[in-house]
Short mmCIF file of C-alpha atoms and ligand atoms in Angstrom, two decimals:
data_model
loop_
_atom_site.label_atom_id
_atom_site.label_comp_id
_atom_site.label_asym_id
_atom_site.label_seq_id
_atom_site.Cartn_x
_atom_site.Cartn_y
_atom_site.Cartn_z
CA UNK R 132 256.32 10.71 250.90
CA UNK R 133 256.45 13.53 253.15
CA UNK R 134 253.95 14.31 255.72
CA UNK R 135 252.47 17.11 257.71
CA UNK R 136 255.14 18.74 259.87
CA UNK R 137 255.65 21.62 261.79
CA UNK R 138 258.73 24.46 261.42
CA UNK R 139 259.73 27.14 263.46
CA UNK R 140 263.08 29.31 262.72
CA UNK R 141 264.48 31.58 265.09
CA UNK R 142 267.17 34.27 265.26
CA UNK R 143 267.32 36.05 268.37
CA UNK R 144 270.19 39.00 269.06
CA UNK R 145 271.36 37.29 271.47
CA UNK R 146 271.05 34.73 273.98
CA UNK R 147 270.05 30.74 273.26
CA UNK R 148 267.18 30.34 270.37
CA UNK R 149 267.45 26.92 270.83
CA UNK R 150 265.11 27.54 273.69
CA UNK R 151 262.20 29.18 272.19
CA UNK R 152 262.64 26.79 269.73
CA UNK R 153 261.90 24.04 271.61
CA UNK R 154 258.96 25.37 273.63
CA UNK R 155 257.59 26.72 269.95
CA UNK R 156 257.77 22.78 268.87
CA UNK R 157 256.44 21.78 271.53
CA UNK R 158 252.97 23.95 270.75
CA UNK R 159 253.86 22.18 267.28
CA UNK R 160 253.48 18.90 268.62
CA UNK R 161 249.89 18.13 267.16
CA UNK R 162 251.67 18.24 263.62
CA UNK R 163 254.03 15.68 264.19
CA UNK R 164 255.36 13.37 266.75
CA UNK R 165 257.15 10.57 264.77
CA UNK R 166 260.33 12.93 265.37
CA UNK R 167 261.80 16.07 266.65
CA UNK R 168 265.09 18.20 265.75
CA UNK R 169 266.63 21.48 266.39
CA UNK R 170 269.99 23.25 264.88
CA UNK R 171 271.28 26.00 266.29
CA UNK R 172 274.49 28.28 264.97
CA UNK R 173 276.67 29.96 267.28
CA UNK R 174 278.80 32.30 265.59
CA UNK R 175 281.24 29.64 264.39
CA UNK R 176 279.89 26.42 264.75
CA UNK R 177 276.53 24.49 263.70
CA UNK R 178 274.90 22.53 266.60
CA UNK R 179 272.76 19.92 265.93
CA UNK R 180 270.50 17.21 267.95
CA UNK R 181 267.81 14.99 266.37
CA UNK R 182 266.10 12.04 267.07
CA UNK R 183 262.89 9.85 267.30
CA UNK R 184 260.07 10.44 268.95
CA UNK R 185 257.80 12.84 271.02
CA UNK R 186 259.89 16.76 271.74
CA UNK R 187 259.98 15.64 275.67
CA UNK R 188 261.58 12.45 274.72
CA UNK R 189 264.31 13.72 272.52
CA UNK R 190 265.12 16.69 274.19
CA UNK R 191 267.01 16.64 277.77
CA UNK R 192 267.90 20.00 279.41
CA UNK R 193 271.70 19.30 278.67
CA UNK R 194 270.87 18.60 275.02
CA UNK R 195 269.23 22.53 275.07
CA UNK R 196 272.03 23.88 276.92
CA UNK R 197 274.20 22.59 274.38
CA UNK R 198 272.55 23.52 271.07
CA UNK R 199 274.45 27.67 271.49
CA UNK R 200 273.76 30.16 269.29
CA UNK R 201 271.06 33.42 268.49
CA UNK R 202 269.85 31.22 265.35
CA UNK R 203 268.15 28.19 265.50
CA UNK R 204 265.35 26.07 263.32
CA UNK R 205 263.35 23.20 264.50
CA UNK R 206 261.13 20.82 263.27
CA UNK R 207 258.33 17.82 263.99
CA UNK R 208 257.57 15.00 261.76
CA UNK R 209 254.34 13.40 261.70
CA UNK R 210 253.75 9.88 261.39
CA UNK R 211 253.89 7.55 258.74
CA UNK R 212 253.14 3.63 258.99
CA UNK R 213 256.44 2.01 258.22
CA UNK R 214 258.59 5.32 257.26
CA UNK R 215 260.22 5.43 261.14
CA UNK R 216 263.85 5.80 260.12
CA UNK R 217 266.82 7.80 262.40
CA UNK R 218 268.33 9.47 258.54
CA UNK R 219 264.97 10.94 257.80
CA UNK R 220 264.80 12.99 260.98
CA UNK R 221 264.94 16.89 259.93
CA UNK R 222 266.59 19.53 259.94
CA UNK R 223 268.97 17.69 257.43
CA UNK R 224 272.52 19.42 257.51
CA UNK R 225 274.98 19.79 254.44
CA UNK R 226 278.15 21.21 254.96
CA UNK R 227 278.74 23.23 251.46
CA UNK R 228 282.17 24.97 250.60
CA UNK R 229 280.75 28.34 251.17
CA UNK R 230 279.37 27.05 254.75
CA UNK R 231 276.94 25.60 257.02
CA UNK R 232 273.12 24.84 255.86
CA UNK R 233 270.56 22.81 257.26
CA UNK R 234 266.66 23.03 256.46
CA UNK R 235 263.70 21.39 257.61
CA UNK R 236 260.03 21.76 255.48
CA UNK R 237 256.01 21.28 255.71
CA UNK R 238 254.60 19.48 252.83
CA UNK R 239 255.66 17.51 249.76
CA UNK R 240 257.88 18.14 246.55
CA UNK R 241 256.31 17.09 243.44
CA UNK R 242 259.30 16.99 241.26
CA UNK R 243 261.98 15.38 243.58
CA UNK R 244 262.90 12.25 241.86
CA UNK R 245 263.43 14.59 238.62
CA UNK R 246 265.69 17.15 240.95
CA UNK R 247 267.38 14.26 242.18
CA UNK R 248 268.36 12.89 238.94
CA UNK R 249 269.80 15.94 237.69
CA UNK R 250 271.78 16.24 241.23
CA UNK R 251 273.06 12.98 241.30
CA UNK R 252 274.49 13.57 237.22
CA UNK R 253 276.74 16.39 238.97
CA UNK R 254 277.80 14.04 241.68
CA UNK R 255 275.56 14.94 244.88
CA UNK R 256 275.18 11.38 246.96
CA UNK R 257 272.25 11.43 249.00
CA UNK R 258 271.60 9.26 251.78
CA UNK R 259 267.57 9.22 251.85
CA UNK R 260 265.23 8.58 249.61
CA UNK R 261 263.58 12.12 251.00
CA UNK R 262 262.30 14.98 249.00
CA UNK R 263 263.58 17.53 252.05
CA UNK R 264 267.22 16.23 251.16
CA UNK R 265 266.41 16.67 247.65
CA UNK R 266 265.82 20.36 248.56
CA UNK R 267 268.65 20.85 250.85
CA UNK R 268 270.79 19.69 247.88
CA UNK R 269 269.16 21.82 245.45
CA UNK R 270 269.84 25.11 247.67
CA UNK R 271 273.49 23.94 248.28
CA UNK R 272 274.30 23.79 244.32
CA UNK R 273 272.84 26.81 243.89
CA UNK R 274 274.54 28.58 246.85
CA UNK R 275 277.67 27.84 244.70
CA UNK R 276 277.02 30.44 242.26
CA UNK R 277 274.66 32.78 243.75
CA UNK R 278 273.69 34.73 247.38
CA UNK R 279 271.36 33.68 249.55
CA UNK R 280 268.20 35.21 248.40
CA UNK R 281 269.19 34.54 244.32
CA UNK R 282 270.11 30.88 245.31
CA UNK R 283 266.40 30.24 247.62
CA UNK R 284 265.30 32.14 244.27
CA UNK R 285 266.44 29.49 241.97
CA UNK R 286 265.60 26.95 243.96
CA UNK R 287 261.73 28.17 244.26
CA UNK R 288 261.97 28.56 240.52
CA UNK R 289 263.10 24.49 239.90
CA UNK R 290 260.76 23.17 242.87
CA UNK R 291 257.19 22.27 242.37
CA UNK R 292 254.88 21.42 245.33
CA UNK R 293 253.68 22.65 248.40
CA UNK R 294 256.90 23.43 251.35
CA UNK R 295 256.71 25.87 254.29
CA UNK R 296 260.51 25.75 254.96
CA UNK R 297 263.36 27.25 257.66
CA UNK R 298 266.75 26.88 257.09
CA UNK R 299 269.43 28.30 258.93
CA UNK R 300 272.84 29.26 256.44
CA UNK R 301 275.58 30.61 258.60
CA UNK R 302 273.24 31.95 260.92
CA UNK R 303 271.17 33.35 259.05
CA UNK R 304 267.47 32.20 259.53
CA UNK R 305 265.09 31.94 257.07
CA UNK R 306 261.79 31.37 256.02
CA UNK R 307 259.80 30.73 252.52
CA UNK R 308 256.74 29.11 251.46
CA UNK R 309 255.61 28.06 248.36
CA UNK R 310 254.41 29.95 245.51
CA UNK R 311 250.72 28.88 246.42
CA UNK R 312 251.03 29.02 250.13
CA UNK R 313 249.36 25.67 250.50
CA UNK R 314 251.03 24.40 253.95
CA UNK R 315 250.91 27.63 256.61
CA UNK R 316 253.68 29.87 257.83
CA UNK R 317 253.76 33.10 260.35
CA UNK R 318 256.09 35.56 261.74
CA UNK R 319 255.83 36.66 264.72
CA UNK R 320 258.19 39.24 266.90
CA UNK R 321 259.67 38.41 270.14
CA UNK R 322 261.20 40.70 273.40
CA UNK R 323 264.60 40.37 271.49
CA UNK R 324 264.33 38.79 268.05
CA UNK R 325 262.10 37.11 265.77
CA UNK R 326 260.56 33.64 264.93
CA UNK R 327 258.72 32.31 261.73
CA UNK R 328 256.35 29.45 262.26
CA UNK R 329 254.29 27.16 261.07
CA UNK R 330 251.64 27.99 263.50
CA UNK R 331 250.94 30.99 265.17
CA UNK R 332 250.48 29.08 268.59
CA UNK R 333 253.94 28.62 268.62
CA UNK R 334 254.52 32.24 268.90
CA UNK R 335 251.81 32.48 272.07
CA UNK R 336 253.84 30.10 274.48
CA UNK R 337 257.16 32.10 274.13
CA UNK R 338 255.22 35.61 274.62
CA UNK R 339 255.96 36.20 270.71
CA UNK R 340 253.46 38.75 269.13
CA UNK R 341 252.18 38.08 265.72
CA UNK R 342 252.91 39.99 263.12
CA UNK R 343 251.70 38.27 259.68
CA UNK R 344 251.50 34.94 257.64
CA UNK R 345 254.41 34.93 255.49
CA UNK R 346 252.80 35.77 251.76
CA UNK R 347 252.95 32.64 249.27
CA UNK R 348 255.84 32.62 247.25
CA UNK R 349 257.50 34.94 249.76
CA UNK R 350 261.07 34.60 251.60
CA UNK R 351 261.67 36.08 255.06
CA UNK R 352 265.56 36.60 256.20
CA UNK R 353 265.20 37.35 260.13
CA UNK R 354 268.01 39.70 261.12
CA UNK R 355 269.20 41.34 264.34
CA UNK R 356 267.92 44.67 262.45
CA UNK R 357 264.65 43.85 261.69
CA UNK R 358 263.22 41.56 259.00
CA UNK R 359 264.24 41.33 255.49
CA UNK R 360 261.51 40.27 252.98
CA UNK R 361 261.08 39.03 249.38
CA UNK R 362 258.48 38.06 247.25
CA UNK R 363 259.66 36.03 244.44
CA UNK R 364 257.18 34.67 242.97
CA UNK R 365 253.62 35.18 242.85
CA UNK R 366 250.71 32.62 241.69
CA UNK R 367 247.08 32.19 242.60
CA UNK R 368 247.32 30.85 246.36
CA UNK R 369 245.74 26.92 246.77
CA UNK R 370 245.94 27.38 250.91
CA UNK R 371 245.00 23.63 252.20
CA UNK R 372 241.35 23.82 253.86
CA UNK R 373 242.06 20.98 255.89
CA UNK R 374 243.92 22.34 258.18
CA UNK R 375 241.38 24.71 259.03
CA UNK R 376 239.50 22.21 259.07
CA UNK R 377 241.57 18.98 261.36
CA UNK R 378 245.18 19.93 261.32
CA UNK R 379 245.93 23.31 262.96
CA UNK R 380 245.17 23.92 266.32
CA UNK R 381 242.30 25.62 266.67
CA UNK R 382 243.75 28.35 269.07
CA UNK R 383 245.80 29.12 266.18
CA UNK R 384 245.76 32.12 263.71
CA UNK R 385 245.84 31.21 259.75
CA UNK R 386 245.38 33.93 256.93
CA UNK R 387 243.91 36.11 259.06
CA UNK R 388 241.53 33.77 260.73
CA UNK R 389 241.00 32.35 263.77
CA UNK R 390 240.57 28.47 263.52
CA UNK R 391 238.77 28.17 266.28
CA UNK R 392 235.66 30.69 265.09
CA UNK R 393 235.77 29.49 261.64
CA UNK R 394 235.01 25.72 262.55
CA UNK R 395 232.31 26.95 265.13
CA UNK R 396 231.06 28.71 262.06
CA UNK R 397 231.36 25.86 259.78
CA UNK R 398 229.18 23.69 263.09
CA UNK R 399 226.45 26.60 262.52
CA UNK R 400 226.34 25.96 258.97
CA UNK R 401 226.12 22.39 259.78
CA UNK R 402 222.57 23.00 261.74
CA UNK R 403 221.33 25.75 259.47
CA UNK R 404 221.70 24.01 256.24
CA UNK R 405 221.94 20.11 257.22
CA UNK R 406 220.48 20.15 261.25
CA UNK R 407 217.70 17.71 262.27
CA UNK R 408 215.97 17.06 265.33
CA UNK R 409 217.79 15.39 268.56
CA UNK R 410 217.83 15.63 271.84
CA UNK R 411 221.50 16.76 272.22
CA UNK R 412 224.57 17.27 270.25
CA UNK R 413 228.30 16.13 271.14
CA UNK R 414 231.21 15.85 269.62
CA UNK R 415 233.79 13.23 268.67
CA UNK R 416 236.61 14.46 271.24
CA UNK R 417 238.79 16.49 270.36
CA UNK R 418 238.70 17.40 266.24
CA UNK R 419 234.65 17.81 266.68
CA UNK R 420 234.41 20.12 269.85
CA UNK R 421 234.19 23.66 268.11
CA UNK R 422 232.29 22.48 265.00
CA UNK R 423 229.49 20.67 267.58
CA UNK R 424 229.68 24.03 269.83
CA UNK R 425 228.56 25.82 266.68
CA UNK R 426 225.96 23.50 265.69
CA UNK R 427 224.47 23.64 269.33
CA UNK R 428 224.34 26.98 269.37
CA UNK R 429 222.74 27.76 266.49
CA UNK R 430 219.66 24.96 266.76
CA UNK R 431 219.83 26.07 270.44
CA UNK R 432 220.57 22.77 271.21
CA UNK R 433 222.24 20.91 274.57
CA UNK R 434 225.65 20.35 274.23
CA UNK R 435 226.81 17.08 276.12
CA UNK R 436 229.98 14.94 275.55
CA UNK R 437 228.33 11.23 274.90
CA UNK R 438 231.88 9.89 275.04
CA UNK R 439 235.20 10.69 276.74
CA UNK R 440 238.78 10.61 274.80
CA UNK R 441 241.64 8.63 276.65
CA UNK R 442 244.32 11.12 275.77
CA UNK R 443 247.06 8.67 276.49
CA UNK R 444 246.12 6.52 273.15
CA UNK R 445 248.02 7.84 270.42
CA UNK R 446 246.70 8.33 266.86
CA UNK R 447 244.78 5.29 266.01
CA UNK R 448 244.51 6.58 262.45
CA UNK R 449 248.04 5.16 261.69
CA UNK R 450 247.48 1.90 263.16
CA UNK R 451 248.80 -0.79 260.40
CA UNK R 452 245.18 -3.12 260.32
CA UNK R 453 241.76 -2.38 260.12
CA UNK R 454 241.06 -4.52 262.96
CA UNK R 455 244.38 -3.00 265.03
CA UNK R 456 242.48 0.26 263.90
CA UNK R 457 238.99 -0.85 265.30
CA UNK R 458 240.10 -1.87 268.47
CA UNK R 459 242.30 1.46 268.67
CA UNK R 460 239.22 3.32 268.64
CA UNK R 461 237.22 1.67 271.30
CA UNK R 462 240.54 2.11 273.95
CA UNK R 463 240.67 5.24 272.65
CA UNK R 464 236.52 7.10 272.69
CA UNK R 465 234.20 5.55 275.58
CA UNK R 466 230.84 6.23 275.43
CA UNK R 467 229.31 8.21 278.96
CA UNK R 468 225.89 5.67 279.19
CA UNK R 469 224.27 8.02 280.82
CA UNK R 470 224.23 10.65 278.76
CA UNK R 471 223.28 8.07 275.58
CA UNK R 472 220.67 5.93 276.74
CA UNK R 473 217.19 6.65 275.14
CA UNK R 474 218.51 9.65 273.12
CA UNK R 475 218.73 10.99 270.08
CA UNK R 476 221.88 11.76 269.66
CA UNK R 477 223.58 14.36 266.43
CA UNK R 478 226.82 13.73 266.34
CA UNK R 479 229.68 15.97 264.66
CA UNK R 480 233.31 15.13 263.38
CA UNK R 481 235.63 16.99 261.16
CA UNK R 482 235.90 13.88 258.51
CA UNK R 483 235.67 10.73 258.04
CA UNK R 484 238.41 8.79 256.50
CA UNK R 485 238.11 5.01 256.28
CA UNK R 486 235.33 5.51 258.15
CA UNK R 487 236.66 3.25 261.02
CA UNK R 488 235.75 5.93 263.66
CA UNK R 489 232.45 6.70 262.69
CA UNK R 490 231.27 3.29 262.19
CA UNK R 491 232.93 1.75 265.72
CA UNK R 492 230.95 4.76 267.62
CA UNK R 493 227.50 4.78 266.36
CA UNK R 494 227.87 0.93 267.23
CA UNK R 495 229.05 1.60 270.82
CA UNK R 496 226.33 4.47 271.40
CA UNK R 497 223.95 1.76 269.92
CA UNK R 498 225.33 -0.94 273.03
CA UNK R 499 225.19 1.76 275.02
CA UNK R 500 220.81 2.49 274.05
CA UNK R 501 221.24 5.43 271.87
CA UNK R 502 217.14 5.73 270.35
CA UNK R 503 218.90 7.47 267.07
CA UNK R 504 222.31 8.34 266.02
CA UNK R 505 222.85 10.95 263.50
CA UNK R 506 226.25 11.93 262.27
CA UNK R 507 227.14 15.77 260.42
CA UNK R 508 231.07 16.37 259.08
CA UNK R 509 232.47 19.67 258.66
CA UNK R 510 233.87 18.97 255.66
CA UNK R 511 232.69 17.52 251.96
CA UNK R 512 233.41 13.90 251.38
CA UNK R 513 237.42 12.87 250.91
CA UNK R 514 237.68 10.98 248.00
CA UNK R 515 241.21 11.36 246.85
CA UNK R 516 244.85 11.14 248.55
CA UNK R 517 246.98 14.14 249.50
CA UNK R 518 249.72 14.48 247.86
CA UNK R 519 250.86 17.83 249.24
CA UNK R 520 251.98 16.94 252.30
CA UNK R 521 249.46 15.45 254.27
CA UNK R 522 249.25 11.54 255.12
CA UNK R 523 245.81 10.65 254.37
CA UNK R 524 245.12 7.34 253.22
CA UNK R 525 245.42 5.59 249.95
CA UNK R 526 242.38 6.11 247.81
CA UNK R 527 241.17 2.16 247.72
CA UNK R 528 241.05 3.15 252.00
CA UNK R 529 238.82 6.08 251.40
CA UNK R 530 235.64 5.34 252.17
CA UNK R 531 234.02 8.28 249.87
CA UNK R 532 236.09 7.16 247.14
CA UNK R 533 233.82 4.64 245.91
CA UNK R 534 230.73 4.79 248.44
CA UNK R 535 227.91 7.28 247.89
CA UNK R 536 226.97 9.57 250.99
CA UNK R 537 224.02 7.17 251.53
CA UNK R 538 225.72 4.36 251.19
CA UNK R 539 228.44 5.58 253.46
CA UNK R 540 225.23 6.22 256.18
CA UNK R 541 224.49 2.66 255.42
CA UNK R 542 228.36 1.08 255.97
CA UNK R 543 229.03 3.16 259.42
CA UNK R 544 225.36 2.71 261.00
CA UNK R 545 224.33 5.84 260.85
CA UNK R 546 220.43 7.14 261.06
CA UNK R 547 221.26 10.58 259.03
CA UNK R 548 224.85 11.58 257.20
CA UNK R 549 225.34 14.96 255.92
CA UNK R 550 228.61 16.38 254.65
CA UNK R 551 229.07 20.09 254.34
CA UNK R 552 230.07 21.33 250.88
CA UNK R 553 233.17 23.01 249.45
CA UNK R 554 230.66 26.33 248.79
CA UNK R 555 229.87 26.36 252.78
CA UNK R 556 233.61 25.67 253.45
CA UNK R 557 234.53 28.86 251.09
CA UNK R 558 231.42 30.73 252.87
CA UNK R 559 232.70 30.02 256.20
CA UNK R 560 236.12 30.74 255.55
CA UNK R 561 235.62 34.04 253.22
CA UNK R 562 238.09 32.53 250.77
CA UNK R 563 236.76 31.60 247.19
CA UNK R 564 237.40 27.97 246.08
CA UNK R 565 240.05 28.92 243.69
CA UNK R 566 242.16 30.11 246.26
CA UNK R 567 242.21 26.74 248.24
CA UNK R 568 243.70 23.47 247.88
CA UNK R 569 240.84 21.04 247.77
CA UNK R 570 242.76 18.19 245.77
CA UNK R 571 241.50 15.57 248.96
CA UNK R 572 237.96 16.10 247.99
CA UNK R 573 237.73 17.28 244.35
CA UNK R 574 240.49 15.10 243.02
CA UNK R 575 241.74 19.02 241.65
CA UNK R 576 244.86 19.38 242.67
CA UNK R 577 247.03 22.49 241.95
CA UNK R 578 249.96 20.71 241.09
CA UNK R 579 250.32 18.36 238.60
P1 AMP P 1029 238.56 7.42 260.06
O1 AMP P 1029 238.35 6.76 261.38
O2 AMP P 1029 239.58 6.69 259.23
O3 AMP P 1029 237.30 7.70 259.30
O4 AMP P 1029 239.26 8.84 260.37
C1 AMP P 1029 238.48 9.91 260.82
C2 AMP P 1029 239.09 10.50 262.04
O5 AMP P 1029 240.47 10.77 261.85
C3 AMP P 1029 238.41 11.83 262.34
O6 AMP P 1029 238.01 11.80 263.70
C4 AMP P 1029 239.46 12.89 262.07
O7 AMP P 1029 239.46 13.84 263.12
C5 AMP P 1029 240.77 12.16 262.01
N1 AMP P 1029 241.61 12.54 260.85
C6 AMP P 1029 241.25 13.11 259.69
N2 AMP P 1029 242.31 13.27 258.85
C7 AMP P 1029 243.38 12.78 259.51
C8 AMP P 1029 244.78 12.65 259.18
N3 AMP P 1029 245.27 13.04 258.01
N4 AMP P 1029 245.59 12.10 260.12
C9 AMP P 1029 245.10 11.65 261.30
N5 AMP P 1029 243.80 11.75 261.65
C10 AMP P 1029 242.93 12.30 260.78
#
């Protein structure tokens, strides 16, 4: 399975695009940290330098200074439990007849293990189980017979699922997302080339200006000229709410839309159509900030952080036990007792997953005298798995998957629960349903 990652291609007219590269990744960081990787081409030769763990950690200046070349791609994995393997690091390379190519994606190919059969019968040995290598593969066979654009063409045509990719093919950079545009990807224009991203805050630290998301189904060549577009294929877009909701930064620009503003939004809809009476309203640091700044402002209600984040605790979320989990959280959000005691206290979050979170902070604001806790989510009740690219959990570990909202209020503590719904989401986000990916809480997914 792959998970939520984050891209960034670069082709520059000159000059080192390993270095953009790197500081776009590291305003990438937030979408994965289990690994980093950037390959650059120079003209003649493919540079390439991958490894585990967080961009600081696997990137030395030397390592930069090496990677040559006005075309580069990068790319940060996110986390899985048990999946931390050195092979699985992207961009993977393959060295075809007709040249150098090596790709990195965002999301999660549906058909792999079929692609991968039908590889392996014309003698392509792969060295992951991966569905990126599957795709590298798939490119390379076709790059036998066809150009560039014909051969990222047929390989749109044969792959099902959601993938924001770069590749770099003898220095040529490239972008394309899938047909449906469910994982995000940007172009942006820079002093003296361009970059594709997933993320528009990846264009802001290297003084990049955006231009526009790259359309679903679409394929961007970046040239020293100017940039070279497609649009091969065309299908109703399924654009992931989620991360407008959790994933994406919300100083970042998606579809149009800034995150931030739509999940302040989404916190206003929260009071208007679900608010109740409290003395204050906070957060859960840092996914809840913007929706709770919403919410505050529209019941005209104080705004006070009840408990502070220790930054230097990574994601609990991945944490193999429940109880590993539990105490995870408690290092990890401590409540401010003076702000708590005798209050009545709304409190906003983006989700709630296993409910783990949710349930160990109403019982610390509780120790800590809370008089009522009430808890609103910016989002409707996840009841089913991602599959497109996005490590949730399974669906026994959902807590919505078999709870009821009140019965969920009943397992985590809580005085009052309130979801918003998927209308609200669409509302807030001026997209109608159809045109998002809402598999996680509909059990709809656009992909078979
Ligand atoms: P849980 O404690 O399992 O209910 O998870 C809820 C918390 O995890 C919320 O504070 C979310 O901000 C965060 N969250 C939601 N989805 C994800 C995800 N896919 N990966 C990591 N964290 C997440």
């Amino acid at each position: 399975m792959e998970d939520k990652c984050g891209v960034i291609g670069v082709k520059l007219n000159s000059g080192h695009a390993a270095f953009p590269t790197y500081y776009g990744l590291y305003a990438l960081q937030h979408r994965g940290q289990e690994s980093a990787g950037i390959v650059s081409f120079d003209g003649f030769k493919q540079h390439t330098k991958k490894g585990l763990g967080l961009i600081g950690e696997v990137f030395k200046e030397d390592d930069l200074k090496q990677l040559t070349g006005p075309s580069a791609i990068g790319h940060v994995r996110y986390p899985t439990y048990g999946s931390i393997n050195k092979k699985t690091v992207h961009p993977f390379n393959v060295n075809t007849r007709q040249g150098f190519l090596a790709l990195g994606h965002n999301g999660n190919i549906t058909n792999a293990e079929s692609l991968r059969k039908d590889l392996e019968k014309v003698g392509h040995v792969f060295t992951t189980d991966t569905d990126t290598e599957v795709l590298v593969h798939e490119l390379a066979r076709n790059l036998i017979k066809a150009d560039l654009v014909q051969a990222i063409k047929q390989t749109i045509e044969r792959t099902q699922g959601a993938y924001s990719t770069t590749l770099i093919y003898n220095g040529k950079v490239v972008g394309f997302r899938d047909p449906r545009g469910i994982r995000p990807l940007c172009i942006g224009e820079l002093d003296d080339g361009y970059m594709v991203a997933s993320e528009s805050v990846a264009l802001d630290v290297v003084g990049g200006k955006f231009l526009r998301d790259v359309k679903p189904g679409e394929l961007v060549i970046l040239e020293e000229t100017g940039l070279e577009s497609r649009r091969i294929t065309e299908k109703t877009p399924a654009h992931c709410f989620f991360e407008y909701i959790y994933f994406a930064r919300p100083d970042s620009n998606i579809e149009g839309r800034s995150v931030y503003k739509v999940r302040r939004k989404l916190g206003e809809l929260l009071y208007d159509n679900h608010g109740v009476a409290t003395d204050l309203v906070s957060p859960v640091p840092d996914s809840g900030r913007a929706f709770a700044a919403g919410y505050a402002e529209a019941g005209n209600i104080e705004y006070i952080e009840s408990m502070m984040k220790n930054r230097y605790v990574g994601r609990t979320f991945i944490m193999p036990s429940q109880e590993t989990r539990e105490r995870a959280v408690r290092l990890k959000l401590n409540p401010i007792e003076p702000n708590i005691k005798g209050k009545k206290i709304m409190i906003i979050d983006d989700s709630i997953v296993r409910g783990t979170t949710s349930k160990q902070l109403i019982d610390s604001l509780r120790d800590n005298g809370a008089e009522e806790v009430h808890v609103r989510i910016g989002a409707p009740p996840i009841t089913s798995p991602c599959n497109l690219g996005v490590n949730m959990a399974s669906e026994e570990e959902l807590m919505a998957s078999k709870k009821s909202v009140s019965e969920i209020k009943n397992a985590i503590g809580a005085d009052s629960l309130e979801y918003l719904s998927l209308e609200e989401i669409s509302e807030a986000l001026d997209i109608p349903k159809n045109n998002l990916c809402t598999g996680c809480v509909t059990g709809n997914y656009p992909i078979k």
